[in-house]
Amino acid sequence: MPFPRRTLPSLAALARRLAGLSAALAVTIIPAPALADIEDPNLDQTVAEDQPIVTGEHVITDGHVDLGPRYVEGQWTFLIHDDAAKADDGATSVWRFPEETVMHVLDGSILTVPDDPAYEFLGAEPGTDVWVVPQTQNPDVVWLGWNTQDPEVMAAIDRGVTIELTGLEGPGELTVYLQSGTFGEPQLLWDSRSEEPQPIWVDVNTHTHANWVFTEPGVHLVQLRVEAELLDGTTASDTQEFRLAIGSATDPQDALATEWSGGEPEAPDGNTNEQADPATTDPADTGEENSGTSASPLLIGGIGVAVLVLVAAVIGGVARQRRVRRRAFSAHADASEHGPSAGGDMQ
């Protein structure tokens, strides 16, 4: 059947269409805000493949702790990387399960909210006390961050992961932010008051710490979700509740006994660990209406060539970025920005 006659669009209209396609591809390639890549030698670390997973209830009151994905018996799992044990001679870092672990944030973490509009996002009045897990390590406070450095994880994921705050159960509010130096503007990552999705992008082989600010003491269950596109084309994800006992007077055993009362957040498109097969996709499911007319073969061919050129350019750019990043991995791990020093007033 011959194509119905249709007027070719103007060059300006075609340019607008290509610009829209370019924006759509950019969204696909960069799915979440990325953290600034600032080198911090204090965050240099290597996660060994043979670090054990230990079981049993455990309370961490100080030392270095990261949240991160790891494969457990072939299953993508969000765990706690406990580096605090290395304070003992001959000890090694271990991985722990969130439901068996409590991070006890003692009163040595208390800071005073400054009278500065830059910190209004904390949700606390100037002059009031808040409990802060700092971006830069305070020896009296558990030092909580995250990493994407498990060797099996690094071998499986494509470019990086997204980590998203999906819920908080506990008194008061939680905000998590980065800050470059004492006078840098705070970069808000998560806010427990927000009802909007809050994913952050974390590159593979990254080790990051941020400021975690709690406005009230008590038991807090922080629900986080980690998700990644794998090199085999599938998606892996896991959601866990991490237990924190905020304040010296809060009993960690209460945090261990507290159960999450909310439901599980829905995965994007209601599914994970699967990828749609383009060969089985019904064109009627694309959301586009049929106008009853078709474009000419010439127009289709021209747009197809332009799209192929654009996709090739994007893929080439990503490939170059991967090569650069892989060369950098041999010298150092990616790290976050420096944060304000703990102790005294917040700067």
Tab-separated table of C-alpha atoms in Angstrom:
chain	number	residue	atom	x	y	z
A	1	MET	CA	0.000	0.000	0.000
A	2	PRO	CA	1.507	3.409	-0.924
A	3	PHE	CA	2.140	5.912	1.861
A	4	PRO	CA	-0.498	8.684	2.080
A	5	ARG	CA	0.774	12.056	0.986
A	6	ARG	CA	1.938	14.312	3.779
A	7	THR	CA	3.716	17.642	3.861
A	8	LEU	CA	7.341	17.348	5.008
A	9	PRO	CA	8.111	19.281	8.206
A	10	SER	CA	10.322	22.326	8.145
A	11	LEU	CA	13.979	22.112	9.121
A	12	ALA	CA	13.140	24.003	12.313
A	13	ALA	CA	10.492	21.432	13.251
A	14	LEU	CA	12.925	18.592	12.550
A	15	ALA	CA	15.559	20.273	14.690
A	16	ARG	CA	13.078	20.570	17.554
A	17	ARG	CA	12.281	16.859	17.286
A	18	LEU	CA	15.964	15.915	17.340
A	19	ALA	CA	16.560	18.188	20.328
A	20	GLY	CA	13.740	16.442	22.170
A	21	LEU	CA	15.218	13.052	21.306
A	22	SER	CA	18.629	14.184	22.529
A	23	ALA	CA	17.127	15.271	25.849
A	24	ALA	CA	15.343	11.941	26.211
A	25	LEU	CA	18.578	10.043	25.597
A	26	ALA	CA	20.371	12.201	28.150
A	27	VAL	CA	17.741	11.351	30.766
A	28	THR	CA	18.183	7.659	30.000
A	29	ILE	CA	21.950	7.814	30.367
A	30	ILE	CA	22.012	10.016	33.497
A	31	PRO	CA	19.075	8.777	35.612
A	32	ALA	CA	19.779	10.679	38.829
A	33	PRO	CA	21.735	13.672	40.140
A	34	ALA	CA	25.426	12.868	40.397
A	35	LEU	CA	27.592	13.780	43.346
A	36	ALA	CA	30.573	16.031	42.768
A	37	ASP	CA	33.824	14.176	42.109
A	38	ILE	CA	36.214	15.729	44.618
A	39	GLU	CA	39.299	13.753	45.603
A	40	ASP	CA	39.742	13.164	49.329
A	41	PRO	CA	42.737	11.007	50.271
A	42	ASN	CA	41.155	10.313	53.667
A	43	LEU	CA	38.507	8.254	51.873
A	44	ASP	CA	40.913	6.026	49.952
A	45	GLN	CA	40.079	2.391	50.633
A	46	THR	CA	39.888	-1.006	48.986
A	47	VAL	CA	37.169	-3.530	49.776
A	48	ALA	CA	38.622	-7.025	49.577
A	49	GLU	CA	36.686	-9.844	47.966
A	50	ASP	CA	37.228	-12.219	50.890
A	51	GLN	CA	35.886	-9.971	53.655
A	52	PRO	CA	33.449	-12.148	55.635
A	53	ILE	CA	29.756	-11.631	56.312
A	54	VAL	CA	29.122	-12.067	60.039
A	55	THR	CA	25.803	-12.703	61.752
A	56	GLY	CA	24.469	-11.862	65.180
A	57	GLU	CA	23.258	-8.697	66.876
A	58	HIS	CA	25.851	-5.941	67.030
A	59	VAL	CA	25.971	-2.292	68.168
A	60	ILE	CA	28.394	0.207	66.594
A	61	THR	CA	29.102	3.371	68.607
A	62	ASP	CA	32.144	4.724	66.743
A	63	GLY	CA	34.477	3.987	63.866
A	64	HIS	CA	34.031	3.767	60.131
A	65	VAL	CA	30.864	2.231	58.629
A	66	ASP	CA	29.595	2.167	55.029
A	67	LEU	CA	26.328	1.054	53.487
A	68	GLY	CA	26.714	-0.746	50.194
A	69	PRO	CA	25.556	-3.470	47.802
A	70	ARG	CA	27.107	-6.922	47.869
A	71	TYR	CA	26.216	-10.303	46.433
A	72	VAL	CA	25.143	-12.847	49.059
A	73	GLU	CA	24.824	-16.332	47.572
A	74	GLY	CA	24.283	-14.748	44.181
A	75	GLN	CA	21.656	-12.296	45.439
A	76	TRP	CA	22.130	-8.519	45.183
A	77	THR	CA	21.897	-7.349	48.825
A	78	PHE	CA	22.199	-4.008	50.653
A	79	LEU	CA	24.537	-4.562	53.633
A	80	ILE	CA	26.628	-2.691	56.227
A	81	HIS	CA	30.392	-2.656	55.713
A	82	ASP	CA	31.868	-2.455	59.232
A	83	ASP	CA	35.385	-1.080	59.206
A	84	ALA	CA	35.350	-0.330	62.950
A	85	ALA	CA	36.691	-3.786	63.805
A	86	LYS	CA	40.036	-2.865	62.213
A	87	ALA	CA	40.815	-0.818	65.325
A	88	ASP	CA	41.867	-4.126	66.916
A	89	ASP	CA	45.243	-5.542	65.944
A	90	GLY	CA	44.966	-8.293	63.372
A	91	ALA	CA	41.233	-7.703	62.772
A	92	THR	CA	39.631	-7.233	59.371
A	93	SER	CA	36.622	-5.403	57.989
A	94	VAL	CA	33.377	-7.373	57.902
A	95	TRP	CA	29.895	-7.104	56.393
A	96	ARG	CA	26.746	-7.163	58.558
A	97	PHE	CA	23.017	-7.501	57.973
A	98	PRO	CA	20.944	-4.334	58.656
A	99	GLU	CA	18.301	-6.130	60.729
A	100	GLU	CA	21.001	-7.318	63.174
A	101	THR	CA	22.990	-4.080	63.437
A	102	VAL	CA	22.404	-0.807	65.282
A	103	MET	CA	24.430	2.361	64.820
A	104	HIS	CA	24.296	4.155	68.185
A	105	VAL	CA	24.831	7.900	67.705
A	106	LEU	CA	25.884	9.177	71.122
A	107	ASP	CA	25.474	12.689	72.531
A	108	GLY	CA	29.009	13.542	71.463
A	109	SER	CA	27.387	14.134	68.080
A	110	ILE	CA	25.261	17.078	69.294
A	111	LEU	CA	25.785	20.340	67.418
A	112	THR	CA	23.913	23.648	67.527
A	113	VAL	CA	22.010	24.839	64.467
A	114	PRO	CA	23.560	28.157	63.372
A	115	ASP	CA	21.562	31.319	62.731
A	116	ASP	CA	22.192	31.088	59.010
A	117	PRO	CA	19.534	30.889	56.247
A	118	ALA	CA	21.715	28.331	54.440
A	119	TYR	CA	20.682	25.743	57.060
A	120	GLU	CA	16.930	26.361	57.058
A	121	PHE	CA	16.506	23.065	55.189
A	122	LEU	CA	17.386	21.199	58.421
A	123	GLY	CA	13.912	21.853	59.804
A	124	ALA	CA	15.257	22.987	63.201
A	125	GLU	CA	15.282	26.468	64.705
A	126	PRO	CA	18.625	28.287	65.079
A	127	GLY	CA	20.159	27.657	68.494
A	128	THR	CA	18.570	24.228	68.942
A	129	ASP	CA	20.551	20.999	69.288
A	130	VAL	CA	20.661	18.327	66.581
A	131	TRP	CA	22.455	14.981	66.414
A	132	VAL	CA	24.929	14.919	63.531
A	133	VAL	CA	26.803	12.029	61.951
A	134	PRO	CA	29.432	14.219	60.283
A	135	GLN	CA	30.895	14.145	56.809
A	136	THR	CA	34.396	14.341	58.285
A	137	GLN	CA	35.199	11.810	60.961
A	138	ASN	CA	34.612	12.595	64.627
A	139	PRO	CA	36.287	9.873	66.775
A	140	ASP	CA	33.393	10.046	69.274
A	141	VAL	CA	30.691	9.391	66.654
A	142	VAL	CA	30.020	6.510	64.298
A	143	TRP	CA	31.194	7.616	60.838
A	144	LEU	CA	28.476	6.565	58.371
A	145	GLY	CA	28.859	6.638	54.598
A	146	TRP	CA	28.345	4.380	51.594
A	147	ASN	CA	30.492	2.594	49.027
A	148	THR	CA	30.168	0.727	45.722
A	149	GLN	CA	33.481	-1.117	46.032
A	150	ASP	CA	32.647	-4.786	46.476
A	151	PRO	CA	34.635	-6.532	43.686
A	152	GLU	CA	31.728	-8.702	42.505
A	153	VAL	CA	29.434	-5.670	42.429
A	154	MET	CA	31.970	-3.664	40.429
A	155	ALA	CA	32.308	-6.496	37.932
A	156	ALA	CA	28.541	-6.771	37.443
A	157	ILE	CA	27.149	-3.230	37.260
A	158	ASP	CA	27.264	-1.016	34.201
A	159	ARG	CA	28.258	2.462	35.390
A	160	GLY	CA	27.043	2.932	38.942
A	161	VAL	CA	24.021	2.762	41.215
A	162	THR	CA	21.243	4.958	42.508
A	163	ILE	CA	20.595	5.109	46.236
A	164	GLU	CA	17.243	6.499	47.327
A	165	LEU	CA	15.727	7.446	50.680
A	166	THR	CA	12.315	5.751	50.582
A	167	GLY	CA	11.146	6.226	54.166
A	168	LEU	CA	11.901	7.165	57.787
A	169	GLU	CA	10.208	5.926	60.938
A	170	GLY	CA	11.199	7.725	64.124
A	171	PRO	CA	10.803	11.050	65.918
A	172	GLY	CA	11.732	14.315	64.214
A	173	GLU	CA	13.293	14.716	60.797
A	174	LEU	CA	16.354	13.496	58.916
A	175	THR	CA	18.334	15.441	56.342
A	176	VAL	CA	21.489	14.277	54.584
A	177	TYR	CA	23.733	16.727	52.796
A	178	LEU	CA	27.246	17.294	51.446
A	179	GLN	CA	29.316	20.403	51.988
A	180	SER	CA	32.617	21.427	50.445
A	181	GLY	CA	34.735	22.916	53.217
A	182	THR	CA	33.457	25.181	55.966
A	183	PHE	CA	32.026	27.888	53.735
A	184	GLY	CA	30.658	25.842	50.815
A	185	GLU	CA	26.949	25.801	50.114
A	186	PRO	CA	25.202	22.679	51.478
A	187	GLN	CA	24.154	20.177	48.799
A	188	LEU	CA	20.971	18.508	50.044
A	189	LEU	CA	20.707	14.819	49.140
A	190	TRP	CA	17.805	13.486	51.209
A	191	ASP	CA	15.024	15.073	53.256
A	192	SER	CA	12.617	12.828	55.196
A	193	ARG	CA	9.837	15.434	54.774
A	194	SER	CA	9.873	15.194	50.992
A	195	GLU	CA	7.242	13.072	49.261
A	196	GLU	CA	9.111	13.167	45.960
A	197	PRO	CA	11.603	10.472	44.861
A	198	GLN	CA	15.119	11.337	46.036
A	199	PRO	CA	17.610	9.163	44.129
A	200	ILE	CA	21.301	10.052	44.079
A	201	TRP	CA	23.746	8.689	41.530
A	202	VAL	CA	26.891	6.931	42.802
A	203	ASP	CA	29.594	5.808	40.366
A	204	VAL	CA	31.117	2.360	40.593
A	205	ASN	CA	34.136	2.114	42.965
A	206	THR	CA	33.052	5.161	44.950
A	207	HIS	CA	33.412	5.805	48.682
A	208	THR	CA	31.378	8.731	50.051
A	209	HIS	CA	30.512	10.277	53.416
A	210	ALA	CA	27.928	12.975	54.111
A	211	ASN	CA	26.320	14.821	57.028
A	212	TRP	CA	23.331	12.964	58.561
A	213	VAL	CA	21.287	15.338	60.749
A	214	PHE	CA	18.574	14.079	63.143
A	215	THR	CA	16.415	16.675	64.885
A	216	GLU	CA	15.198	14.381	67.710
A	217	PRO	CA	16.700	11.512	69.733
A	218	GLY	CA	15.137	8.057	69.710
A	219	VAL	CA	14.947	4.954	67.538
A	220	HIS	CA	15.091	5.664	63.806
A	221	LEU	CA	14.586	3.197	60.973
A	222	VAL	CA	15.979	4.682	57.762
A	223	GLN	CA	14.706	2.890	54.663
A	224	LEU	CA	17.029	3.067	51.669
A	225	ARG	CA	16.884	1.477	48.240
A	226	VAL	CA	19.893	0.694	46.008
A	227	GLU	CA	19.414	-0.104	42.322
A	228	ALA	CA	21.680	-0.625	39.331
A	229	GLU	CA	21.609	-1.562	35.665
A	230	LEU	CA	23.824	-4.614	35.155
A	231	LEU	CA	26.089	-5.353	32.229
A	232	ASP	CA	23.856	-8.266	31.217
A	233	GLY	CA	20.956	-5.849	30.665
A	234	THR	CA	18.987	-6.698	33.812
A	235	THR	CA	18.219	-4.508	36.816
A	236	ALA	CA	19.178	-5.397	40.398
A	237	SER	CA	17.817	-3.698	43.514
A	238	ASP	CA	17.335	-4.146	47.243
A	239	THR	CA	15.535	-2.155	49.943
A	240	GLN	CA	16.577	-2.307	53.601
A	241	GLU	CA	15.800	-0.544	56.874
A	242	PHE	CA	18.943	0.645	58.668
A	243	ARG	CA	18.639	0.987	62.454
A	244	LEU	CA	19.984	3.980	64.344
A	245	ALA	CA	19.650	4.733	68.057
A	246	ILE	CA	20.005	8.522	68.279
A	247	GLY	CA	21.158	9.908	71.639
A	248	SER	CA	23.110	8.325	74.477
A	249	ALA	CA	19.901	7.636	76.421
A	250	THR	CA	18.354	5.622	73.581
A	251	ASP	CA	18.667	1.874	74.161
A	252	PRO	CA	20.098	0.078	71.093
A	253	GLN	CA	18.092	-3.000	72.069
A	254	ASP	CA	14.942	-0.990	71.406
A	255	ALA	CA	16.215	-0.330	67.887
A	256	LEU	CA	16.841	-4.047	67.356
A	257	ALA	CA	13.323	-4.861	68.539
A	258	THR	CA	11.568	-2.209	66.425
A	259	GLU	CA	9.868	-3.448	63.266
A	260	TRP	CA	9.220	-1.406	60.134
A	261	SER	CA	5.497	-0.621	60.083
A	262	GLY	CA	5.227	0.745	56.554
A	263	GLY	CA	4.990	-1.242	53.341
A	264	GLU	CA	7.681	-1.926	50.803
A	265	PRO	CA	8.144	0.811	48.186
A	266	GLU	CA	7.154	-0.141	44.659
A	267	ALA	CA	9.979	-0.724	42.230
A	268	PRO	CA	10.077	1.456	39.100
A	269	ASP	CA	7.427	0.160	36.654
A	270	GLY	CA	6.372	-2.258	39.388
A	271	ASN	CA	9.208	-4.691	38.616
A	272	THR	CA	12.927	-5.327	39.100
A	273	ASN	CA	15.516	-7.811	37.881
A	274	GLU	CA	13.845	-7.920	34.468
A	275	GLN	CA	14.101	-5.964	31.257
A	276	ALA	CA	11.376	-5.599	28.649
A	277	ASP	CA	12.009	-7.428	25.381
A	278	PRO	CA	11.635	-4.920	22.547
A	279	ALA	CA	10.522	-7.733	20.232
A	280	THR	CA	7.438	-8.349	22.387
A	281	THR	CA	6.511	-4.725	23.005
A	282	ASP	CA	3.112	-3.780	21.620
A	283	PRO	CA	3.262	-0.459	19.734
A	284	ALA	CA	-0.100	0.364	21.300
A	285	ASP	CA	1.638	0.474	24.706
A	286	THR	CA	3.961	3.323	23.744
A	287	GLY	CA	1.409	5.968	24.670
A	288	GLU	CA	1.482	7.531	21.185
A	289	GLU	CA	-1.743	8.106	19.278
A	290	ASN	CA	-2.074	7.131	15.635
A	291	SER	CA	-2.858	10.222	13.601
A	292	GLY	CA	-4.083	8.180	10.639
A	293	THR	CA	-1.222	9.385	8.427
A	294	SER	CA	2.323	8.140	7.894
A	295	ALA	CA	5.556	9.937	7.227
A	296	SER	CA	7.213	9.617	3.856
A	297	PRO	CA	10.084	7.098	3.421
A	298	LEU	CA	12.454	10.006	2.805
A	299	LEU	CA	11.558	11.654	6.110
A	300	ILE	CA	11.794	8.362	7.998
A	301	GLY	CA	15.202	7.671	6.491
A	302	GLY	CA	16.494	11.144	7.296
A	303	ILE	CA	15.370	11.012	10.896
A	304	GLY	CA	16.733	7.471	11.250
A	305	VAL	CA	20.204	8.542	10.094
A	306	ALA	CA	20.178	11.535	12.448
A	307	VAL	CA	19.152	9.353	15.372
A	308	LEU	CA	21.886	6.816	14.620
A	309	VAL	CA	24.500	9.587	14.514
A	310	LEU	CA	23.251	10.997	17.807
A	311	VAL	CA	23.185	7.596	19.525
A	312	ALA	CA	26.683	6.793	18.242
A	313	ALA	CA	27.987	10.078	19.628
A	314	VAL	CA	26.407	9.428	23.017
A	315	ILE	CA	27.706	5.847	23.189
A	316	GLY	CA	31.163	7.013	22.152
A	317	GLY	CA	31.162	9.624	24.906
A	318	VAL	CA	30.112	7.078	27.514
A	319	ALA	CA	32.798	4.652	26.321
A	320	ARG	CA	35.466	7.341	26.605
A	321	GLN	CA	34.266	8.150	30.127
A	322	ARG	CA	34.475	4.479	31.084
A	323	ARG	CA	38.053	4.206	29.794
A	324	VAL	CA	39.087	7.300	31.728
A	325	ARG	CA	37.376	6.067	34.892
A	326	ARG	CA	38.903	2.601	34.660
A	327	ARG	CA	42.383	4.094	34.357
A	328	ALA	CA	41.663	6.245	37.390
A	329	PHE	CA	40.550	3.229	39.454
A	330	SER	CA	44.085	1.894	39.520
A	331	ALA	CA	45.314	5.053	41.235
A	332	HIS	CA	42.538	6.014	43.587
A	333	ALA	CA	38.882	5.539	44.497
A	334	ASP	CA	36.326	8.219	43.804
A	335	ALA	CA	35.383	10.222	46.927
A	336	SER	CA	33.003	12.888	48.154
A	337	GLU	CA	33.543	16.491	49.068
A	338	HIS	CA	35.053	17.531	52.412
A	339	GLY	CA	32.496	18.491	55.036
A	340	PRO	CA	32.375	20.688	58.136
A	341	SER	CA	34.343	19.548	61.152
A	342	ALA	CA	32.355	17.918	63.946
A	343	GLY	CA	32.196	19.489	67.349
A	344	GLY	CA	30.958	22.901	68.460
A	345	ASP	CA	28.514	24.885	66.350
A	346	MET	CA	27.713	23.820	62.817
A	347	GLN	CA	29.646	26.044	60.430
